[in-house]
Coordinates of C-alpha atoms in Angstrom, one line a residue:
Chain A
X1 CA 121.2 111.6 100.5
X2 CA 124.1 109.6 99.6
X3 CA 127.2 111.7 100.9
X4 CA 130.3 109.8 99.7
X5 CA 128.2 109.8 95.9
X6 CA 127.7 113.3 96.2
X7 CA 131.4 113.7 97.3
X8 CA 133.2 111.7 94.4
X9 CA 130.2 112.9 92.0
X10 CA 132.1 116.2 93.2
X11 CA 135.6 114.8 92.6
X12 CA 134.7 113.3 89.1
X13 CA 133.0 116.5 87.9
X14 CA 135.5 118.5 88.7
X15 CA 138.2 116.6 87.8
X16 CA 136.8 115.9 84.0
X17 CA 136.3 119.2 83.3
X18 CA 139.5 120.8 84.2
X19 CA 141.3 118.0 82.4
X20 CA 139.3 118.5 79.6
X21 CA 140.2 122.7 79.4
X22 CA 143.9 121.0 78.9
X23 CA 144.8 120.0 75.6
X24 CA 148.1 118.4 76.8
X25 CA 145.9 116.5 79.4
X26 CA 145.0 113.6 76.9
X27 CA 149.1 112.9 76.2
X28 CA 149.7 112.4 79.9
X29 CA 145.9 110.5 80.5
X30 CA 147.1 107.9 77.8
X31 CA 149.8 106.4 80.0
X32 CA 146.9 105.8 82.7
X33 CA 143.9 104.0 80.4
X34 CA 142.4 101.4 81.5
X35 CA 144.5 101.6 85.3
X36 CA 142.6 101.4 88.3
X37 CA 144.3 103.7 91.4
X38 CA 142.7 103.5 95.0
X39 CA 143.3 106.5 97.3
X40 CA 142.4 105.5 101.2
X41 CA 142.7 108.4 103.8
X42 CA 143.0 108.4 106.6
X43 CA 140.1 110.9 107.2
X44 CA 137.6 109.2 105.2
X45 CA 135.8 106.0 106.4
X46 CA 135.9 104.7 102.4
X47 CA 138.7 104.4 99.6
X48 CA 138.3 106.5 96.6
X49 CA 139.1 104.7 93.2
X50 CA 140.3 106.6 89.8
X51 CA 139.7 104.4 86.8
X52 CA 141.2 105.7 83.8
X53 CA 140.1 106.0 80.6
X54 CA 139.6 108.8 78.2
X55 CA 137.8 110.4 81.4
X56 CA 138.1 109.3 84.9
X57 CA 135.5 107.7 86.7
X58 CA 135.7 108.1 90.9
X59 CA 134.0 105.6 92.9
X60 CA 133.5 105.1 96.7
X61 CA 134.7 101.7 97.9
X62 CA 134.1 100.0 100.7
X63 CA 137.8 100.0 102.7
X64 CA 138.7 96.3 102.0
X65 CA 141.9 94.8 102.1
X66 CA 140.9 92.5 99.5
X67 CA 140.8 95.2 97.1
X68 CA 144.2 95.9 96.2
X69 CA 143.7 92.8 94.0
X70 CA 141.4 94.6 91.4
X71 CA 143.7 98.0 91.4
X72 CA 147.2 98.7 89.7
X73 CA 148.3 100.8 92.9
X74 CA 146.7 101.7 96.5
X75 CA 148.1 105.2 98.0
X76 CA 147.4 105.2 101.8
X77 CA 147.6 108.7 103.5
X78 CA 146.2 111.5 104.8
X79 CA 144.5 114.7 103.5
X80 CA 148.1 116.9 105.0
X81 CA 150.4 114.4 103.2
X82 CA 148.6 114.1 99.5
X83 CA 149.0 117.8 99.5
X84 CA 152.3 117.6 99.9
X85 CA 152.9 114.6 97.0
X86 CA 152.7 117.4 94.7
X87 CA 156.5 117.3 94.6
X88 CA 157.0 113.6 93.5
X89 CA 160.6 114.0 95.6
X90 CA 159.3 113.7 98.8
X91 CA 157.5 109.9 97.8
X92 CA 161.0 108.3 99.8
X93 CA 160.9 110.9 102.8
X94 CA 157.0 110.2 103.2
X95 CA 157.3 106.6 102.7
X96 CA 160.3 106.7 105.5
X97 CA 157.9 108.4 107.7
X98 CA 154.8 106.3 107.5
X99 CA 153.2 109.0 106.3
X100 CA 152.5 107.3 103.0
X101 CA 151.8 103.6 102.1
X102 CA 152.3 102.4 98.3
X103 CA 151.1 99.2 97.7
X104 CA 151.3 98.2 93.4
X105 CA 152.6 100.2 90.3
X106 CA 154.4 103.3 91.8
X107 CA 154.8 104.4 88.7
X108 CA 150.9 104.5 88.2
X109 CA 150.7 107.0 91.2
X110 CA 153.6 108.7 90.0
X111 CA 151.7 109.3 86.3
X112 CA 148.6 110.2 88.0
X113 CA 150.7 112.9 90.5
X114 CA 152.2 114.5 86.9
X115 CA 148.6 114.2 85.2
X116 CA 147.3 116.8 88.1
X117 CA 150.4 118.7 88.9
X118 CA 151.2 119.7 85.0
X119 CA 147.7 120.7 84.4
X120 CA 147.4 123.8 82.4
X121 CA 144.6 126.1 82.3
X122 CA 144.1 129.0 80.3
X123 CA 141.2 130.7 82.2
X124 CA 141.7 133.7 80.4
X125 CA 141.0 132.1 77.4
X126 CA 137.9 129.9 79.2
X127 CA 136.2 133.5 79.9
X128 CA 136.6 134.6 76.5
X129 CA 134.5 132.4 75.6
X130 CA 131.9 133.5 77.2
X131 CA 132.3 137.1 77.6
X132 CA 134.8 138.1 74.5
X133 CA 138.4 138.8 74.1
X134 CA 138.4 142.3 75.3
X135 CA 136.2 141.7 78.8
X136 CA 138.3 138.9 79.7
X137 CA 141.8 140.2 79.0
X138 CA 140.7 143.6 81.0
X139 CA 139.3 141.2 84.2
X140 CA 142.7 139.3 84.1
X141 CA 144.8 142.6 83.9
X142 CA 142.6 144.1 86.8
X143 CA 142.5 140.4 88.4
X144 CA 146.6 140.4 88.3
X145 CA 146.8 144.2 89.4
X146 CA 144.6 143.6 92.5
X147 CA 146.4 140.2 93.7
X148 CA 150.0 142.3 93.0
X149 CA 148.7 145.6 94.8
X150 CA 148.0 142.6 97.7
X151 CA 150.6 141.5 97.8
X152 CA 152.7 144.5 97.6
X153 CA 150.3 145.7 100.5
X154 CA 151.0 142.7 102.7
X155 CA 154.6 143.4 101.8
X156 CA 154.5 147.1 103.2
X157 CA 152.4 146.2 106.1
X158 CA 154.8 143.5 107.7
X159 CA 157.9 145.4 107.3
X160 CA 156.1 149.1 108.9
X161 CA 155.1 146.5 111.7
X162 CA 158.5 144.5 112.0
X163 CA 160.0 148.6 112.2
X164 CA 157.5 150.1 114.8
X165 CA 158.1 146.4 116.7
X166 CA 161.8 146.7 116.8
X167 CA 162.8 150.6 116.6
X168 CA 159.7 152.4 118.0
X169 CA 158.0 150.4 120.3
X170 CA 161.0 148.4 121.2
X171 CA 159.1 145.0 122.1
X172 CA 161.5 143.2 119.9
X173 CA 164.8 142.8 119.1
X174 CA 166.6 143.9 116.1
X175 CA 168.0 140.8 113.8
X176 CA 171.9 142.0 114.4
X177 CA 171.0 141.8 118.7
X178 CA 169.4 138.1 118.2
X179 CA 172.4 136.5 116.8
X180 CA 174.7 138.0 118.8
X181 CA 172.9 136.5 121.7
X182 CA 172.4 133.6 120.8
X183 CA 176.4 133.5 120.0
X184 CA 176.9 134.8 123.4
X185 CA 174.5 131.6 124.3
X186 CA 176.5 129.5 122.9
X187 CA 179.7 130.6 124.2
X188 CA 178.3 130.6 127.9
X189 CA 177.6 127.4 127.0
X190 CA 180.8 126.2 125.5
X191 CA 181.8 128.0 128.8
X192 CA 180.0 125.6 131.1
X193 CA 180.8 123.0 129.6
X194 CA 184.7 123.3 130.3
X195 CA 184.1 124.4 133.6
X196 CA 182.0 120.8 134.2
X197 CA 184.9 119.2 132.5
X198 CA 187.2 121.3 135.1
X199 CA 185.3 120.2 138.0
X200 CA 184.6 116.5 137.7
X201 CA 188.9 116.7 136.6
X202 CA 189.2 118.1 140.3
X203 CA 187.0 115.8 142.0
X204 CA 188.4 113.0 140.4
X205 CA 192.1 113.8 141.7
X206 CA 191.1 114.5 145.3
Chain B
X1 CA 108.6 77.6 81.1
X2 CA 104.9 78.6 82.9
X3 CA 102.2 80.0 80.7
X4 CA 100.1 82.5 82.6
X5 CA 96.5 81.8 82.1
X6 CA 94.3 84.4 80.1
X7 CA 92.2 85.7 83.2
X8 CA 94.9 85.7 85.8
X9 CA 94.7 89.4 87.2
X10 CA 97.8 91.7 88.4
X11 CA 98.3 95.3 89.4
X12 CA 98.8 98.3 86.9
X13 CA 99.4 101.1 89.4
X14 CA 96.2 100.8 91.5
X15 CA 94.2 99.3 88.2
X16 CA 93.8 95.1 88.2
X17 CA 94.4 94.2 85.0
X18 CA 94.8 91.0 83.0
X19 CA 98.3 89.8 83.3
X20 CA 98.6 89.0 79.4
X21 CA 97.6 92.9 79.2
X22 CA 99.9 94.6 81.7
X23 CA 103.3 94.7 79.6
X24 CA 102.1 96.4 76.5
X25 CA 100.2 98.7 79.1
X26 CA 103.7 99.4 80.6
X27 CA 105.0 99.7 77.1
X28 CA 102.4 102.1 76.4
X29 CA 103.9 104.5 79.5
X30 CA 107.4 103.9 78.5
X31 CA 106.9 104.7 74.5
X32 CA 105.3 107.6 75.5
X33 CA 108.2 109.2 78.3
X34 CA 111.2 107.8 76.6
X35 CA 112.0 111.1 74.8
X36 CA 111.9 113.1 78.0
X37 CA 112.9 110.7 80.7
X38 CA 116.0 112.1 81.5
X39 CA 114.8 115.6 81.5
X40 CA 111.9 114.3 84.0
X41 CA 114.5 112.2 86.2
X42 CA 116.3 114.6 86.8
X43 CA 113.4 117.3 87.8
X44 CA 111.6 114.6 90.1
X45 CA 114.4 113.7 92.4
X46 CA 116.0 117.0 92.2
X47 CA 119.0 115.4 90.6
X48 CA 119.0 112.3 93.4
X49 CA 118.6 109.7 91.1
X50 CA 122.5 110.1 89.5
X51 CA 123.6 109.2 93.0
X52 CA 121.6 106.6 93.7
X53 CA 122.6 104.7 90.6
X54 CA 126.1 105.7 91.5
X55 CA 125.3 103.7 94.6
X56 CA 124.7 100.7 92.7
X57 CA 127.7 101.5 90.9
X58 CA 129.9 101.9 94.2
X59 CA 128.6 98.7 95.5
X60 CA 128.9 96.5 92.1
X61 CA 132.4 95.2 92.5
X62 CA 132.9 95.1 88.6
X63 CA 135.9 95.1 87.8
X64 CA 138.0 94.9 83.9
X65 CA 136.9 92.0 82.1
X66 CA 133.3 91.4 83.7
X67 CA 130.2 90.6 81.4
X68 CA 127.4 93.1 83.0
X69 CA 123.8 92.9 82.0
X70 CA 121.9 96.0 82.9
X71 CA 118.3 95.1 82.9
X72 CA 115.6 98.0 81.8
X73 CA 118.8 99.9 81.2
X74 CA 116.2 102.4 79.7
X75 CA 118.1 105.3 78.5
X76 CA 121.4 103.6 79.8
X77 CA 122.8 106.0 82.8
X78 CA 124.4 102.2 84.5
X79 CA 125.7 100.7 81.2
X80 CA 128.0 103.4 80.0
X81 CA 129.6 103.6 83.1
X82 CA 130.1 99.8 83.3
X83 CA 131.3 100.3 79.7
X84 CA 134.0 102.5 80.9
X85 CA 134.5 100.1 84.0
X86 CA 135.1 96.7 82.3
X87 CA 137.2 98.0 79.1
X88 CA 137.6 96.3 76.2
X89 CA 138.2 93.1 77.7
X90 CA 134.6 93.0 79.4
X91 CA 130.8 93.4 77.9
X92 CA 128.2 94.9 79.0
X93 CA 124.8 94.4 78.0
X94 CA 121.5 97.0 77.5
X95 CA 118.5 95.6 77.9
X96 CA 115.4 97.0 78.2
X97 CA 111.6 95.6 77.0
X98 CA 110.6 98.7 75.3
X99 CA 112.6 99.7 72.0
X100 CA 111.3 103.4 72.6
X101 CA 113.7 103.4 75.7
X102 CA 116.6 101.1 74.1
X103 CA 117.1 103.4 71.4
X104 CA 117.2 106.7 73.7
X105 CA 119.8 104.6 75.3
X106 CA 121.6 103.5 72.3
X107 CA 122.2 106.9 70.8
X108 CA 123.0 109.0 73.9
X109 CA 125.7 106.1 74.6
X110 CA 126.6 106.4 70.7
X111 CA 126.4 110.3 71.2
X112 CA 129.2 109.5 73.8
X113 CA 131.5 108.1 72.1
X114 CA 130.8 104.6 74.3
X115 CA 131.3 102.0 72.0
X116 CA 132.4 98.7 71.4
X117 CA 132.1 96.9 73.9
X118 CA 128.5 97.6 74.7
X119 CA 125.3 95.7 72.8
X120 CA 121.7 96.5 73.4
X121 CA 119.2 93.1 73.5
X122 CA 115.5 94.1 73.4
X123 CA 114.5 91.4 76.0
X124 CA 112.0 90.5 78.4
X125 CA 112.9 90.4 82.2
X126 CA 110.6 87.2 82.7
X127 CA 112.5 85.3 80.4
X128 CA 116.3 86.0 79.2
X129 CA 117.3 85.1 76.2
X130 CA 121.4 84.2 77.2
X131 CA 123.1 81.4 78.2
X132 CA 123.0 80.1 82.1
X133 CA 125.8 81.2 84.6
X134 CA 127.2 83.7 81.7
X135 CA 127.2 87.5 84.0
X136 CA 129.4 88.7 86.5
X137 CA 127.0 91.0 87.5
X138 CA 123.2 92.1 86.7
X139 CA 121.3 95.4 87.9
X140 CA 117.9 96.2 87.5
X141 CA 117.4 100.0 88.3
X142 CA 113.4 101.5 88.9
X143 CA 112.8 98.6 86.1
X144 CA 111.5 95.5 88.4
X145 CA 108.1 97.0 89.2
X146 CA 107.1 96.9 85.8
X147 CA 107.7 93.6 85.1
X148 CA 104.6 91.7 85.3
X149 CA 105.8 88.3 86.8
X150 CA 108.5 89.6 89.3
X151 CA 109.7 86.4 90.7
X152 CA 110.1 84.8 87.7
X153 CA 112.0 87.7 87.2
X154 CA 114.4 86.9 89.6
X155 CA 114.5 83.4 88.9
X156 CA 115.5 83.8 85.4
X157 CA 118.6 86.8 86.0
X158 CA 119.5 83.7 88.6
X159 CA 120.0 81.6 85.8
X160 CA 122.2 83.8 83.7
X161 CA 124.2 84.7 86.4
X162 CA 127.6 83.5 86.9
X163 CA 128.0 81.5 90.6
X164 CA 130.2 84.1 92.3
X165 CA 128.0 86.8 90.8
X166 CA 125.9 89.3 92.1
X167 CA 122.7 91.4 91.6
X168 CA 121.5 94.7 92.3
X169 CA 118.0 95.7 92.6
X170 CA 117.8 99.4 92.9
X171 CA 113.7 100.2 93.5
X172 CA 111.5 102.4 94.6
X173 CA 111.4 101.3 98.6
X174 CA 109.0 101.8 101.5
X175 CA 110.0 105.6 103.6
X176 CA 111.2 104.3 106.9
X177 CA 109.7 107.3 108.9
X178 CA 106.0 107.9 109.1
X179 CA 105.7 111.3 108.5
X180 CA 108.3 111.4 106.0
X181 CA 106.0 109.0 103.6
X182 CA 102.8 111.0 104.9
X183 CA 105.0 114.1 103.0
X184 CA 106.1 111.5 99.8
X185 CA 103.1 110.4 99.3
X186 CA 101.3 114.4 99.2
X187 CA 104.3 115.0 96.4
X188 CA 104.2 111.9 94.6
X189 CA 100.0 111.9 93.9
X190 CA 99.9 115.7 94.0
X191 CA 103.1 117.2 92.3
X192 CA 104.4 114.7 90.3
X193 CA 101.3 114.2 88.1
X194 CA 101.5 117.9 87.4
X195 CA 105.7 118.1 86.7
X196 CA 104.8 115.6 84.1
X197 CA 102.1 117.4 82.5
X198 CA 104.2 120.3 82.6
X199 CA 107.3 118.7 81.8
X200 CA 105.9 115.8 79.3
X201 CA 102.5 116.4 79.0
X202 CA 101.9 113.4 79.8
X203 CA 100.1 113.5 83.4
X204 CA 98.9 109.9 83.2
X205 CA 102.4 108.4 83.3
X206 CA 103.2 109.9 85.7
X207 CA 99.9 108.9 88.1
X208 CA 101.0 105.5 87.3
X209 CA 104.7 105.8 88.4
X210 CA 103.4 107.0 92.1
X211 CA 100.8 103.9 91.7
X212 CA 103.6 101.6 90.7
X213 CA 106.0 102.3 93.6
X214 CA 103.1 101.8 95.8
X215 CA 101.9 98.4 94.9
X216 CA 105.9 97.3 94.8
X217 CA 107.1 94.9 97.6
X218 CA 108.5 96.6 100.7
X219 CA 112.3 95.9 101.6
X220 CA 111.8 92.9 103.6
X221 CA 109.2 91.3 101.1
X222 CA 111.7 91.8 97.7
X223 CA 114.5 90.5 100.1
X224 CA 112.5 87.6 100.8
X225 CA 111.8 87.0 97.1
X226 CA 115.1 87.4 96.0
X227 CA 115.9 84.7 98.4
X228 CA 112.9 82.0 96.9
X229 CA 114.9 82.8 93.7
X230 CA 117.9 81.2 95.0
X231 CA 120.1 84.5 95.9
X232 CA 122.3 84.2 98.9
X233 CA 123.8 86.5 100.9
X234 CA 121.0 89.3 100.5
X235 CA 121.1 92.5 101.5
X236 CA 119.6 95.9 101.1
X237 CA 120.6 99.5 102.0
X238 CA 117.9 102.2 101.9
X239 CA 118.5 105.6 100.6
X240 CA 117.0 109.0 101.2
X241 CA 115.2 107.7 104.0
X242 CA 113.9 104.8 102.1
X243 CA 112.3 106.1 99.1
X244 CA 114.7 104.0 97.4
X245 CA 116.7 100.9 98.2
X246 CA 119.1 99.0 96.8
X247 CA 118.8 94.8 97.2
X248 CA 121.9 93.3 96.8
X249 CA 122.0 88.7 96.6
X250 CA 124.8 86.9 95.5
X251 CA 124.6 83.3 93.5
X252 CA 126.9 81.1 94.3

């Protein structure tokens, strides 16, 4: 079986139908009709192309150089680093870093970035449609209880085990001891240092 | 242009028939699975077949702007994505022999909303009726092993291609793997006559799919075909093992 079809067949689906759950998404897809965007990472042995138009179509291209001519932009990265493009503000660090190549229209990646990252779903209004209002609001409110009652758990749990860590079991320190160590640290350090200075003064006059 | 002589015989499925007789046979099949041949696509190949064609799509290099024909386009899967690929500024055209097929194609395309810049041309492979050197790019998908005269075929989408161009034969192939064609051919003269009764109810046309893949040229013979045509360059790349292979020859 085809495995990179499969994989953008994947990508496409996916990506159509959550953009087309957002009734903003059409605003924000305007600015990208008709653009052609090639994503290569590093982890993949082909380039994936987005070309834009009132949906997006995902292709798997055989890594060319050649092929920046056909495209408005080509992002080069890895899976880590277009993770962390969801914050447009890092594009300058990354680039700095060669963690991230941009070859073309930045402002065509840029588009695309806010066309993903503003997405807005409401799921609770998705599964109304298929299981009523009431159903759906009651799975959300018992959905939202059990992620906060997680969370509030996880909460709990790390700060009985920081106590019974640093007060019961002593096999760490308490937060007030750390610092002043590592002040005391420093000071030995500070120390040291003079007394070097000191001793090379000494040698140097004998 | 050659005129085939009355008695001259060729293959329909396992049948020899007269060549004169063989596309209206074909049309016969075609008129009579165009209303469910998406349905029955899709139950054959368990859903395969959308990525082989987005295979051919991968490996088209179309681009905005491009004139595409897509040759028995039947219920036109290839030419609304190359719609959506070439934009306003490019063309693509849907062509198929049988109007059955042609108008499945037209109005799931319409039912799209792909429009524009899409025509559909009721033509026969043999013999195009467009301009020389006027396509960036022509595909032919499961359609060449019902044309009757398959090299003229070739010769005449080598005509209307564009120098630079390309095309892509997507076919029923030879299984590379003995046992794996043993296992084919059990499904394809066992099961798939009965999925289309079920499916269709139409068992005969589907007996004569199975036939037709069989009597088809094997990779290396369509290669070497594509290369008496003029193509240069040519390629193929099998796919699931070989049941299917894509032929790729460029004119230049």
């Amino acid at each position: 079986m085809p495995a990179e079809q499969l994989l953008t067949s994947s990508i496409e689906g996916a990506l159509n139908k959550l953009l087309s759950l957002d009734d903003t998404a059409p605003e924000r897809m305007a600015k990208l009709v008709d653009k052609k965007i090639i994503i290569s990472l590093s982890e993949l042995s082909f380039d994936l192309g987005f070309q834009f138009h009132e949906s997006i179509t995902v292709m798997a291209l055989v890594r060319d150089e050649s092929v920046i001519e056909s495209c408005d932009c080509k992002i080069s990265t890895d899976l880590s680093t277009l993770v962390e493009l969801r914050d447009i503000s890092l594009l300058t660090k990354l680039i700095k870093e060669d963690k991230l190549a941009l070859q073309g229209d930045i402002q065509a990646a840029q588009q695309f970035a806010n066309l993903l990252k503003e997405l807005n779903v409401d799921w609770e209004e998705q599964l109304a449609k298929s299981t009523g209002d009431v159903i759906a609001h009651n799975a959300f409110r018992a959905a939202n209880w059990v992620k906060s009652s997680v969370e509030q758990l996880f909460s709990t749990g790390k700060q009985v085990i920081k106590d019974g860590a640093i007060e019961e079991k002593r096999v760490a320190a308490p937060q007030i001891l750390v610092d002043d160590f590592v002040e005391s640290v420093f000071d030995t350090h500070a120390q040291c240092d003079n007394l070097e200075a000191r001793i090379k003064k000494l040698e140097a006059n004998q | 242009m050659t005129q085939q002589a009355p008695d001259e015989q060729t293959h329909f499925g396992f049948k020899q028939v007269n060549t004169t007789e063989k596309a209206g046979m074909v049309a016969d099949v075609f008129h009579s699975v165009a209303a469910k041949y998406d349905v029955m696509n899709d139950f054959m190949s368990l859903g395969i077949h959308r990525l082989w064609k987005r295979f051919t799509i991968d490996c088209s290099g179309v681009r905005a702007g491009h004139k595409v024909l897509d040759l028995a386009g039947g219920t036109g899967d290839l030419a609304g994505k190359f719609a959506r690929i070439v934009g306003p500024t490019g063309k693509v055209v849907l062509s198929d022999i049988n109007d059955s097929m042609l108008q499945v194609g037209r109005d799931k395309l319409r039912d799209k909303g792909i429009v524009g810049n899409i025509e559909t041309v009721q033509a026969n492979a043999e013999c195009l009726p467009f301009p020389d050197n006027y396509f960036d790019l022509i595909t032919i998908a499961f359609g060449l092993r019902n044309v009757t005269d398959k090299q003229k075929a070739l010769q005449s989408m080598f005509r209307v291609l564009k120098p630079g161009g390309r095309l892509l034969v997507l076919e029923f192939s030879k299984p590379e793997n003995d046992n794996f064609a043993k296992l084919y051919d059990w499904y394809s003269f066992n099961i798939l006559p009965k999925m289309g009764q079920l499916v269709a109810n139409d068992a005969e046309s589907y007996q004569y799919l199975a036939e037709s893949i069989r009597m088809h040229p094997d990779q290396e013979t369509l290669k070497g075909m594509m290369e008496t045509a003029g193509y240069e360059q040519v390629t193929y790349h099998n796919l699931t093992g070989g049941i299917v292979a894509l032929h790729r020859g460029f004119k230049f």
